[in-house]
mmCIF file of N, CA and C in Angstrom:
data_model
loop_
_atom_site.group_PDB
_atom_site.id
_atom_site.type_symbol
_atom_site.label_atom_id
_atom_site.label_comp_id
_atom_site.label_asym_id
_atom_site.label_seq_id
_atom_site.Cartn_x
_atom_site.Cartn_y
_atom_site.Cartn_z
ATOM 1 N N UNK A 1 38.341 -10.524 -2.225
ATOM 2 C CA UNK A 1 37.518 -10.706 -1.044
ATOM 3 C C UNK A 1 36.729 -9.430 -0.774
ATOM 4 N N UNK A 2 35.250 -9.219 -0.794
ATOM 5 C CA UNK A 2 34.496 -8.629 -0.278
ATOM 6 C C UNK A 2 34.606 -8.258 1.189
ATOM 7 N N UNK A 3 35.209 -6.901 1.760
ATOM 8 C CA UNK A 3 34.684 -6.499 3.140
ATOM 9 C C UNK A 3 33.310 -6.164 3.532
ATOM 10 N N UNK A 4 33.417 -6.404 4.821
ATOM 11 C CA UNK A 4 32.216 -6.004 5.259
ATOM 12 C C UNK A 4 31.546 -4.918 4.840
ATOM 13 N N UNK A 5 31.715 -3.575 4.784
ATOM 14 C CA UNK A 5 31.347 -2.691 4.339
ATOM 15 C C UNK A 5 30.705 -2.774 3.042
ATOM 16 N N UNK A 6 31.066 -3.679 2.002
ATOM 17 C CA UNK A 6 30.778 -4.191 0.422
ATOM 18 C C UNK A 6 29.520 -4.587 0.796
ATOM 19 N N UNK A 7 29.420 -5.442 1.756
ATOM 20 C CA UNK A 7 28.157 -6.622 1.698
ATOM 21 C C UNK A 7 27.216 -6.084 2.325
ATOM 22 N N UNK A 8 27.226 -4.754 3.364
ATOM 23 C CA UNK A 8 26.388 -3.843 3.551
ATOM 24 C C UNK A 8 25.508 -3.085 2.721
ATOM 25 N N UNK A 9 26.489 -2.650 1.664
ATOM 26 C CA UNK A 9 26.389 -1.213 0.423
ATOM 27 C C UNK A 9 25.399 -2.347 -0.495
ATOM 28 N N UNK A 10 25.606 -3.751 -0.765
ATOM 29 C CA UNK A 10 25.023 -4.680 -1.864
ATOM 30 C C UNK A 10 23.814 -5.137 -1.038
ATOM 31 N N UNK A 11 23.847 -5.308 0.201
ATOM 32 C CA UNK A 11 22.655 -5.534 1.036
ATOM 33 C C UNK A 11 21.177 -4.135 0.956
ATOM 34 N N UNK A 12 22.159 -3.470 1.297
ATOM 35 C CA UNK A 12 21.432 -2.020 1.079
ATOM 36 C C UNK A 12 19.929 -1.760 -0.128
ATOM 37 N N UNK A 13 21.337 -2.264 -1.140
ATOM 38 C CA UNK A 13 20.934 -1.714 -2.590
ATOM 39 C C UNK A 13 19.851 -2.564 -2.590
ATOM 40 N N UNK A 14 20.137 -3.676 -2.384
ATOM 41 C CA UNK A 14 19.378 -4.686 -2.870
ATOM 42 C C UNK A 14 18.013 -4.743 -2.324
ATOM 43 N N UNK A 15 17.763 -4.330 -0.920
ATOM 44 C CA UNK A 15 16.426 -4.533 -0.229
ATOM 45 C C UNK A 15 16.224 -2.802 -0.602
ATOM 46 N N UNK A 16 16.706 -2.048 -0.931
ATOM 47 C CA UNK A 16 15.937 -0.612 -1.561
ATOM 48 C C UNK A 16 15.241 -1.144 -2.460
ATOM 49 N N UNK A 17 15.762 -1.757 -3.725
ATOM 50 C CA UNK A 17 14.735 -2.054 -4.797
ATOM 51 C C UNK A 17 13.957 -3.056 -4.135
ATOM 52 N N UNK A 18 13.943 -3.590 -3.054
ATOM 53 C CA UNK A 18 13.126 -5.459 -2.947
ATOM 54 C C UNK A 18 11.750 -4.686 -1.788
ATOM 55 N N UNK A 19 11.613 -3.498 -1.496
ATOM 56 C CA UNK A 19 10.469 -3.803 -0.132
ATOM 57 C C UNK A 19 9.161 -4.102 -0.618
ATOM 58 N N UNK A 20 8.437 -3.420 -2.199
ATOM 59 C CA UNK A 20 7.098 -4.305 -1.676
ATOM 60 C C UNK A 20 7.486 -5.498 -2.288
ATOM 61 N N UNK A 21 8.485 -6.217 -2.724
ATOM 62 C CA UNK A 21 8.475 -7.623 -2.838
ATOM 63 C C UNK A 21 8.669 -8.865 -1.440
ATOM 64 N N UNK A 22 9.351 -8.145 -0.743
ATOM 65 C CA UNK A 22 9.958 -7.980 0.459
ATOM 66 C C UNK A 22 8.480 -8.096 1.205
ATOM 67 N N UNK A 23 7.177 -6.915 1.858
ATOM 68 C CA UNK A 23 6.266 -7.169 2.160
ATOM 69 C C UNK A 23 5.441 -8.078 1.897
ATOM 70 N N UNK A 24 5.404 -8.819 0.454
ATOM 71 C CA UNK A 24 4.475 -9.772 0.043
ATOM 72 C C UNK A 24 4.895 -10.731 0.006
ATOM 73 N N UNK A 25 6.337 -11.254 0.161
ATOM 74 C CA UNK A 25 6.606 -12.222 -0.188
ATOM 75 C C UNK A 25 7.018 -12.936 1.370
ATOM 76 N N UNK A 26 7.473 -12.105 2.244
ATOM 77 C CA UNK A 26 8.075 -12.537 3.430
ATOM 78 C C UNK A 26 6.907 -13.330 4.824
ATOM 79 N N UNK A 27 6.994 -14.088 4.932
ATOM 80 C CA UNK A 27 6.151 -14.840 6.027
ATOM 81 C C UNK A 27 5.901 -13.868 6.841
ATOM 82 N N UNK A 28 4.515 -13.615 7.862
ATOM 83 C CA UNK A 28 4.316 -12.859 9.163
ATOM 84 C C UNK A 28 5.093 -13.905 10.367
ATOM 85 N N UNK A 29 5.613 -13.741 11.408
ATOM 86 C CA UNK A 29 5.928 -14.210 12.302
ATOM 87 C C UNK A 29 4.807 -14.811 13.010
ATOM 88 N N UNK A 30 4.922 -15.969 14.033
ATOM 89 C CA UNK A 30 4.284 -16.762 14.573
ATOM 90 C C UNK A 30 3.034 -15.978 15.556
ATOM 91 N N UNK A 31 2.074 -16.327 16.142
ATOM 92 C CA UNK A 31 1.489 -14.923 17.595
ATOM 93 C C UNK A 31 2.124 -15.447 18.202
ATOM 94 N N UNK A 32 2.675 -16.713 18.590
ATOM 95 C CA UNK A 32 3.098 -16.999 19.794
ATOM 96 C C UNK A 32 4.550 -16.226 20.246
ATOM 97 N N UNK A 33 5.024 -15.725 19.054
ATOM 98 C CA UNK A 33 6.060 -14.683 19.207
ATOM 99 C C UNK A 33 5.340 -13.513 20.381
ATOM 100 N N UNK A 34 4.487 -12.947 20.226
ATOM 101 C CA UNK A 34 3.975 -12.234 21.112
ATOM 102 C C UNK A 34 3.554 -12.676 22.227
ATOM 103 N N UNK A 35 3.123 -13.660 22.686
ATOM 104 C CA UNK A 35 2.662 -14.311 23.684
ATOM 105 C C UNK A 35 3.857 -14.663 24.615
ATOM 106 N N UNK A 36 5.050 -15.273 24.032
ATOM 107 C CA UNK A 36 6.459 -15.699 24.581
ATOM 108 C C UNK A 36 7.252 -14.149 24.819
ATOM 109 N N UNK A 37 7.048 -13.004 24.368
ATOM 110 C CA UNK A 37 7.131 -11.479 24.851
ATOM 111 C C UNK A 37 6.507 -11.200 26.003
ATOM 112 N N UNK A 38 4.973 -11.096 25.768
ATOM 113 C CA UNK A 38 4.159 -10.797 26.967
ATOM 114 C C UNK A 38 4.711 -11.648 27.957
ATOM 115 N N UNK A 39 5.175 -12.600 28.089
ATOM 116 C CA UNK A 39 5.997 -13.780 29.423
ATOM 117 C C UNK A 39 6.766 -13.280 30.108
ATOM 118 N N UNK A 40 7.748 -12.480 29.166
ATOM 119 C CA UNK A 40 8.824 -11.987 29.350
ATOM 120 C C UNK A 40 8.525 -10.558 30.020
ATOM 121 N N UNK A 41 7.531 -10.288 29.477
ATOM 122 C CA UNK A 41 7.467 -8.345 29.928
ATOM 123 C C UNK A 41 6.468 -7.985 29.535
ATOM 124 N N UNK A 42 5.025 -8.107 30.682
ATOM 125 C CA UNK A 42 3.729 -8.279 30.507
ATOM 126 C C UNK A 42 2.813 -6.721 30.115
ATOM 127 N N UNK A 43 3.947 -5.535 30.928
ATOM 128 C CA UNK A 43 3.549 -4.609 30.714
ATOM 129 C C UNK A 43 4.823 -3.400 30.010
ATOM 130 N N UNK A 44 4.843 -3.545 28.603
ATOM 131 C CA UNK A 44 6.248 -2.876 27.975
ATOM 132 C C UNK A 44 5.881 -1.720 28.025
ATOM 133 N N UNK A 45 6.416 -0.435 28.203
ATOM 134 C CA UNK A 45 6.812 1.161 28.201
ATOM 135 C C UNK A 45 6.738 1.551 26.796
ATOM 136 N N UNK A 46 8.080 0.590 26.502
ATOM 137 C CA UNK A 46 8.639 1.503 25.005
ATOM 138 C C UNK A 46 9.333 -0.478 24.688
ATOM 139 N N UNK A 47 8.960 -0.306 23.382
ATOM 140 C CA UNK A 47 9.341 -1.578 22.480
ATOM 141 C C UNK A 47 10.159 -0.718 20.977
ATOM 142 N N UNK A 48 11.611 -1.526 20.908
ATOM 143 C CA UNK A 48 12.197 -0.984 19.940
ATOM 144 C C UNK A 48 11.896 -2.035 18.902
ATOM 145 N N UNK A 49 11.836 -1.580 17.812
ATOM 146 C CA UNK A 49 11.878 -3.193 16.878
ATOM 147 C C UNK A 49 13.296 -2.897 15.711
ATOM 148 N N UNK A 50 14.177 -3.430 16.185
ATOM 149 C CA UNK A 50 15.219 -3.228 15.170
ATOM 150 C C UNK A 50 15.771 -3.563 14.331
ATOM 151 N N UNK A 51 15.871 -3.402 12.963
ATOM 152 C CA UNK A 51 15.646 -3.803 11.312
ATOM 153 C C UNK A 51 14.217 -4.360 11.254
ATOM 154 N N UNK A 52 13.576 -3.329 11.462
ATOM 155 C CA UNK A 52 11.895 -3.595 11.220
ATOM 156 C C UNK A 52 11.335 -3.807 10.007
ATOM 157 N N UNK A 53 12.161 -3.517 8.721
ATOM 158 C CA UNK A 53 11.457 -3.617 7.907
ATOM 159 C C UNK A 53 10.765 -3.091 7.279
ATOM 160 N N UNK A 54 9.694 -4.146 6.872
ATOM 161 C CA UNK A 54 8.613 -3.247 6.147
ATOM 162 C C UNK A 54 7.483 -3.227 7.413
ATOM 163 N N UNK A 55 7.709 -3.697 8.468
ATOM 164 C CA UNK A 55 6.774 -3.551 9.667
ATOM 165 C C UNK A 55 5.784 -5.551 9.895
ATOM 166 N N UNK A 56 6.948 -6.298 9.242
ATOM 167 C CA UNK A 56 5.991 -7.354 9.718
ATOM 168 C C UNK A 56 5.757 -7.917 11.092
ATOM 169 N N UNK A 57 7.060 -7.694 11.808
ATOM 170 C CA UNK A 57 6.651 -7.682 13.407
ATOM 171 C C UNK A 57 6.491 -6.700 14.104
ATOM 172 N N UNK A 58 6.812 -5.170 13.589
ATOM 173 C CA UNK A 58 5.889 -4.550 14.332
ATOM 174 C C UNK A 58 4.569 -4.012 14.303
ATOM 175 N N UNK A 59 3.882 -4.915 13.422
ATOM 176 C CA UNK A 59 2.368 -4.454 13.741
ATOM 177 C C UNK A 59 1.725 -5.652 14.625
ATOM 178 N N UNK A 60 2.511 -6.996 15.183
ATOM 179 C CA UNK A 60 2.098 -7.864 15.988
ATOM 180 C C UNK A 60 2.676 -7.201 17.108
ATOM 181 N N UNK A 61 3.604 -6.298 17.273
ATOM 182 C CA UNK A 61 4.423 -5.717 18.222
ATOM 183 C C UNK A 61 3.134 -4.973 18.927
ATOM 184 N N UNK A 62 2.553 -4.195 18.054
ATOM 185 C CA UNK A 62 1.399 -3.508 18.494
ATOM 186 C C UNK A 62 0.308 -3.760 19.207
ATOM 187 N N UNK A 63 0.542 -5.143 19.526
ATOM 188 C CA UNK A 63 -0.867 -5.526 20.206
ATOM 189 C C UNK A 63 -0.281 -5.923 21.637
ATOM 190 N N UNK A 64 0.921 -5.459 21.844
ATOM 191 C CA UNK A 64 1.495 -5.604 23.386
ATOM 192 C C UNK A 64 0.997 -4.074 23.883
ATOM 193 N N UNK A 65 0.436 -3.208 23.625
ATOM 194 C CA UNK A 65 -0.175 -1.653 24.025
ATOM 195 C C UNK A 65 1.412 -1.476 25.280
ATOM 196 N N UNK A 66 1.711 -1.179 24.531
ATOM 197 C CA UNK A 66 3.163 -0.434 24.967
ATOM 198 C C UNK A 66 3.080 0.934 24.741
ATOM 199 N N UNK A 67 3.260 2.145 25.465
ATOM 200 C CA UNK A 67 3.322 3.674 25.343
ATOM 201 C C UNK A 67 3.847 3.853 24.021
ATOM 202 N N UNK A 68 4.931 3.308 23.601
ATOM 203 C CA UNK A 68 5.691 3.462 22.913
ATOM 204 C C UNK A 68 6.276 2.830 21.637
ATOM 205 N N UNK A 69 5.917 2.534 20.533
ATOM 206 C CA UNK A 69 6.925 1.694 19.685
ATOM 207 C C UNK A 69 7.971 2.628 18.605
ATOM 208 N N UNK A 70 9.145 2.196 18.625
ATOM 209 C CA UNK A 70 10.138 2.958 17.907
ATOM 210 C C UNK A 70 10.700 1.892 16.854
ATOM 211 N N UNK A 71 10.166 1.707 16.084
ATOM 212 C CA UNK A 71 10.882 1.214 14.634
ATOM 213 C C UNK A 71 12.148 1.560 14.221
ATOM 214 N N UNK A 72 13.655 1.064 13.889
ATOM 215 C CA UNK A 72 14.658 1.420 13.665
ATOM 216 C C UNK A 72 15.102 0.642 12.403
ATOM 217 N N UNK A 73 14.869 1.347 11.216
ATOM 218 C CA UNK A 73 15.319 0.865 9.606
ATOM 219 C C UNK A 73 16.328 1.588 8.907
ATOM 220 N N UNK A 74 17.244 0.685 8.037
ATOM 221 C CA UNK A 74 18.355 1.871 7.874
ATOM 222 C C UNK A 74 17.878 1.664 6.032
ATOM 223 N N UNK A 75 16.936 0.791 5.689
ATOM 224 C CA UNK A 75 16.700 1.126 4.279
ATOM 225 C C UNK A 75 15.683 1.979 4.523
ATOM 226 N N UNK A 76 15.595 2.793 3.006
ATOM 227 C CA UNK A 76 14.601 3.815 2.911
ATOM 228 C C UNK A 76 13.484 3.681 2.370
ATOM 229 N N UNK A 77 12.955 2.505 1.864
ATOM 230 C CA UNK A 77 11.962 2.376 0.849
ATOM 231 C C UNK A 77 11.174 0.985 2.163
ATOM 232 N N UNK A 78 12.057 0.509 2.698
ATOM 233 C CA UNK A 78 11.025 -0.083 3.964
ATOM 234 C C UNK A 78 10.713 0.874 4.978
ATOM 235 N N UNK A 79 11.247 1.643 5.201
ATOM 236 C CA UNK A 79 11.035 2.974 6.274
ATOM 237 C C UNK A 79 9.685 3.415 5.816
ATOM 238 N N UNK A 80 9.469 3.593 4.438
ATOM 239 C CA UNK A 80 8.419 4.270 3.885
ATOM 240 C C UNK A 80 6.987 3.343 4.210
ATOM 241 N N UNK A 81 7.265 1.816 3.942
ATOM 242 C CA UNK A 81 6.390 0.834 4.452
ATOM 243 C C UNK A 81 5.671 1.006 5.792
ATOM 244 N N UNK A 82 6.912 1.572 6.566
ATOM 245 C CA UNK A 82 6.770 1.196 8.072
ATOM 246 C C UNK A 82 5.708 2.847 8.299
ATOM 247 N N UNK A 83 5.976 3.764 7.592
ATOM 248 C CA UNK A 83 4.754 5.062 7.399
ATOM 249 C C UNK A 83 3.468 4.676 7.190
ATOM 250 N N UNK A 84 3.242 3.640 6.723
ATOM 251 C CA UNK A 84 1.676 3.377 6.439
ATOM 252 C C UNK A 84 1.428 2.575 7.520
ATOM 253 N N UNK A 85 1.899 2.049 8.884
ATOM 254 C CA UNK A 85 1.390 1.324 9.996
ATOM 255 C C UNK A 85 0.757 2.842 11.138
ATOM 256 N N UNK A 86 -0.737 2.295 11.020
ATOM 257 C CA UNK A 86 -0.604 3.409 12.424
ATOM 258 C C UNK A 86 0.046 3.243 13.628
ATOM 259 N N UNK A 87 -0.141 4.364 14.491
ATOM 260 C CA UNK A 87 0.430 4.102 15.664
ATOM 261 C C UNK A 87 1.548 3.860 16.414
ATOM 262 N N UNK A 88 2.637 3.667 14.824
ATOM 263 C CA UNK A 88 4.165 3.637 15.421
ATOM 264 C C UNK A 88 4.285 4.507 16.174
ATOM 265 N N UNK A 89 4.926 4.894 17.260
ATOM 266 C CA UNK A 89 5.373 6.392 17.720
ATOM 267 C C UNK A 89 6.314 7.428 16.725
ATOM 268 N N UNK A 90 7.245 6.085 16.500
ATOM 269 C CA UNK A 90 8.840 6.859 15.659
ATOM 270 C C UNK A 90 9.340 5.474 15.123
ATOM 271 N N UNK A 91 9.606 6.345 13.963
ATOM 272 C CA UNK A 91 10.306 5.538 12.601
ATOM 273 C C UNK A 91 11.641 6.192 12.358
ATOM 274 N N UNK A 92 13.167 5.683 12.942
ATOM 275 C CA UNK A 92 14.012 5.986 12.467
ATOM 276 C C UNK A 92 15.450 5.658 11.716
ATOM 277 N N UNK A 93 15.691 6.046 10.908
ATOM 278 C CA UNK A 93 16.881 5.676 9.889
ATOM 279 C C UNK A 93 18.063 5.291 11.062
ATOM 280 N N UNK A 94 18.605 3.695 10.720
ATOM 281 C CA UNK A 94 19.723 3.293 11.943
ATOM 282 C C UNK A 94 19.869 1.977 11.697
ATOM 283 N N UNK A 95 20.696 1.159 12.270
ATOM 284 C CA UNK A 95 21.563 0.247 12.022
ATOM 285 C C UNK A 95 21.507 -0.845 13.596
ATOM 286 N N UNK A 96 22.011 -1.721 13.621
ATOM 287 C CA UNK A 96 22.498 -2.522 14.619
ATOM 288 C C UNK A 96 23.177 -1.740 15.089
ATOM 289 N N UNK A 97 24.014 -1.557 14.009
ATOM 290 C CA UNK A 97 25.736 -1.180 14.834
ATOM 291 C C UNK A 97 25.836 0.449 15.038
ATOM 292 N N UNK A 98 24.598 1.262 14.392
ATOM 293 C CA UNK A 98 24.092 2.340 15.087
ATOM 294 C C UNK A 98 22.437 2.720 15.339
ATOM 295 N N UNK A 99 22.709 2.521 16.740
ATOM 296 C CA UNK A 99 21.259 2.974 17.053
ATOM 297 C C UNK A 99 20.808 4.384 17.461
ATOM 298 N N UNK A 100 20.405 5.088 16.569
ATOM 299 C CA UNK A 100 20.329 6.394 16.966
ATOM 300 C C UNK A 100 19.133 7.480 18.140
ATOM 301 N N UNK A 101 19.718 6.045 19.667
ATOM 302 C CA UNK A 101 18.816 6.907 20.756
ATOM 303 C C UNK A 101 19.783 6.785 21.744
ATOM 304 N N UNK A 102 19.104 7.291 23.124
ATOM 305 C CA UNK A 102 20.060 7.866 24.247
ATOM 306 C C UNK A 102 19.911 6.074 24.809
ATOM 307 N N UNK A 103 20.896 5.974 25.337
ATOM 308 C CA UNK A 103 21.138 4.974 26.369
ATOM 309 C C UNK A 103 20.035 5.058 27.522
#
Protein backbone atom coordinates (compact mmCIF):
# COMPACT_ATOMS: atom_id res chain seq x y z
CA UNK A 1 0.00 0.00 0.00
CA UNK A 2 1.18 3.38 -1.11
CA UNK A 3 1.08 6.26 1.71
CA UNK A 4 0.22 9.40 1.25
CA UNK A 5 3.45 10.86 1.21
CA UNK A 6 4.33 8.21 -1.97
CA UNK A 7 1.49 9.67 -4.02
CA UNK A 8 2.71 13.18 -3.34
CA UNK A 9 6.62 12.42 -4.23
CA UNK A 10 4.94 10.43 -7.74
CA UNK A 11 2.53 13.39 -8.13
CA UNK A 12 5.38 15.76 -7.83
CA UNK A 13 7.63 14.00 -10.20
CA UNK A 14 5.24 13.57 -12.53
CA UNK A 15 3.79 17.20 -13.16
CA UNK A 16 7.77 18.43 -12.96
CA UNK A 17 8.30 16.63 -16.20
CA UNK A 18 4.37 17.34 -17.50
CA UNK A 19 4.09 21.54 -17.30
CA UNK A 20 4.38 22.62 -20.87
CA UNK A 21 2.31 19.56 -21.64
CA UNK A 22 0.26 20.42 -18.77
CA UNK A 23 -0.16 24.26 -20.27
CA UNK A 24 -1.24 23.03 -23.71
CA UNK A 25 -3.06 20.41 -23.08
CA UNK A 26 -5.26 21.49 -20.02
CA UNK A 27 -8.69 23.34 -20.75
CA UNK A 28 -8.85 27.33 -19.65
CA UNK A 29 -11.63 27.57 -17.11
CA UNK A 30 -15.08 28.93 -17.90
CA UNK A 31 -15.33 33.42 -17.63
CA UNK A 32 -18.21 32.79 -15.88
CA UNK A 33 -15.83 31.47 -13.22
CA UNK A 34 -14.92 35.08 -12.85
CA UNK A 35 -18.13 36.61 -13.06
CA UNK A 36 -19.62 34.02 -10.19
CA UNK A 37 -16.22 35.58 -8.10
CA UNK A 38 -16.94 39.14 -8.87
CA UNK A 39 -20.70 38.11 -7.11
CA UNK A 40 -19.05 36.96 -4.43
CA UNK A 41 -16.39 39.80 -3.87
CA UNK A 42 -16.82 42.67 -6.31
CA UNK A 43 -13.88 44.51 -5.08
CA UNK A 44 -10.81 41.81 -4.04
CA UNK A 45 -7.54 43.33 -2.12
CA UNK A 46 -5.42 40.33 -2.47
CA UNK A 47 -6.57 36.98 -4.44
CA UNK A 48 -4.55 33.80 -3.56
CA UNK A 49 -4.72 31.19 -6.31
CA UNK A 50 -3.66 27.92 -4.80
CA UNK A 51 -1.99 25.05 -6.89
CA UNK A 52 -1.93 27.57 -9.67
CA UNK A 53 -0.14 25.84 -11.90
CA UNK A 54 1.01 26.83 -14.90
CA UNK A 55 -1.26 30.05 -14.36
CA UNK A 56 -4.49 28.95 -16.21
CA UNK A 57 -6.77 30.61 -13.72
CA UNK A 58 -4.70 33.04 -12.69
CA UNK A 59 -4.45 35.06 -15.62
CA UNK A 60 -8.54 35.12 -15.70
CA UNK A 61 -7.88 35.87 -11.95
CA UNK A 62 -6.32 39.00 -13.30
CA UNK A 63 -9.04 40.67 -14.70
CA UNK A 64 -10.76 41.00 -11.14
CA UNK A 65 -7.89 44.21 -10.68
CA UNK A 66 -7.25 43.10 -7.23
CA UNK A 67 -4.03 45.01 -5.50
CA UNK A 68 -2.76 41.87 -5.20
CA UNK A 69 -2.40 38.32 -6.73
CA UNK A 70 -0.23 35.65 -4.92
CA UNK A 71 0.15 32.41 -6.83
CA UNK A 72 1.02 29.40 -4.50
CA UNK A 73 2.82 26.26 -6.52
CA UNK A 74 4.74 23.63 -4.91
CA UNK A 75 6.03 22.22 -8.45
CA UNK A 76 8.94 23.96 -9.89
CA UNK A 77 8.76 23.83 -13.53
CA UNK A 78 4.95 25.28 -13.28
CA UNK A 79 6.23 28.00 -10.91
CA UNK A 80 8.51 28.86 -13.79
CA UNK A 81 5.25 29.05 -16.14
CA UNK A 82 3.57 31.16 -13.66
CA UNK A 83 7.08 33.77 -14.24
CA UNK A 84 6.07 34.50 -17.66
CA UNK A 85 2.39 35.96 -16.53
CA UNK A 86 2.70 39.66 -15.92
CA UNK A 87 1.54 41.24 -13.06
CA UNK A 88 1.45 38.41 -10.57
CA UNK A 89 2.53 40.20 -7.41
CA UNK A 90 4.20 36.85 -5.85
CA UNK A 91 4.85 33.45 -6.96
CA UNK A 92 5.46 31.10 -4.12
CA UNK A 93 6.74 27.49 -3.56
CA UNK A 94 3.75 25.81 -1.07
CA UNK A 95 1.24 23.31 -0.69
CA UNK A 96 -2.46 23.06 0.55
CA UNK A 97 -1.32 21.62 3.55
CA UNK A 98 1.41 24.40 3.66
CA UNK A 99 0.73 27.75 2.89
CA UNK A 100 3.59 29.81 3.31
CA UNK A 101 1.86 33.34 4.53
CA UNK A 102 0.79 35.05 7.78
CA UNK A 103 -2.74 34.36 8.81
Amino acid sequence: MTNTNDMNSVAAVGFQDAAEIYEQARPSYPHEVIEFLKSLCPTPTTIIDLGAGTGKLTRLLLTLDAQEIIAIEPVASMREKLKLIPLISRIIDGTAEHIPLED
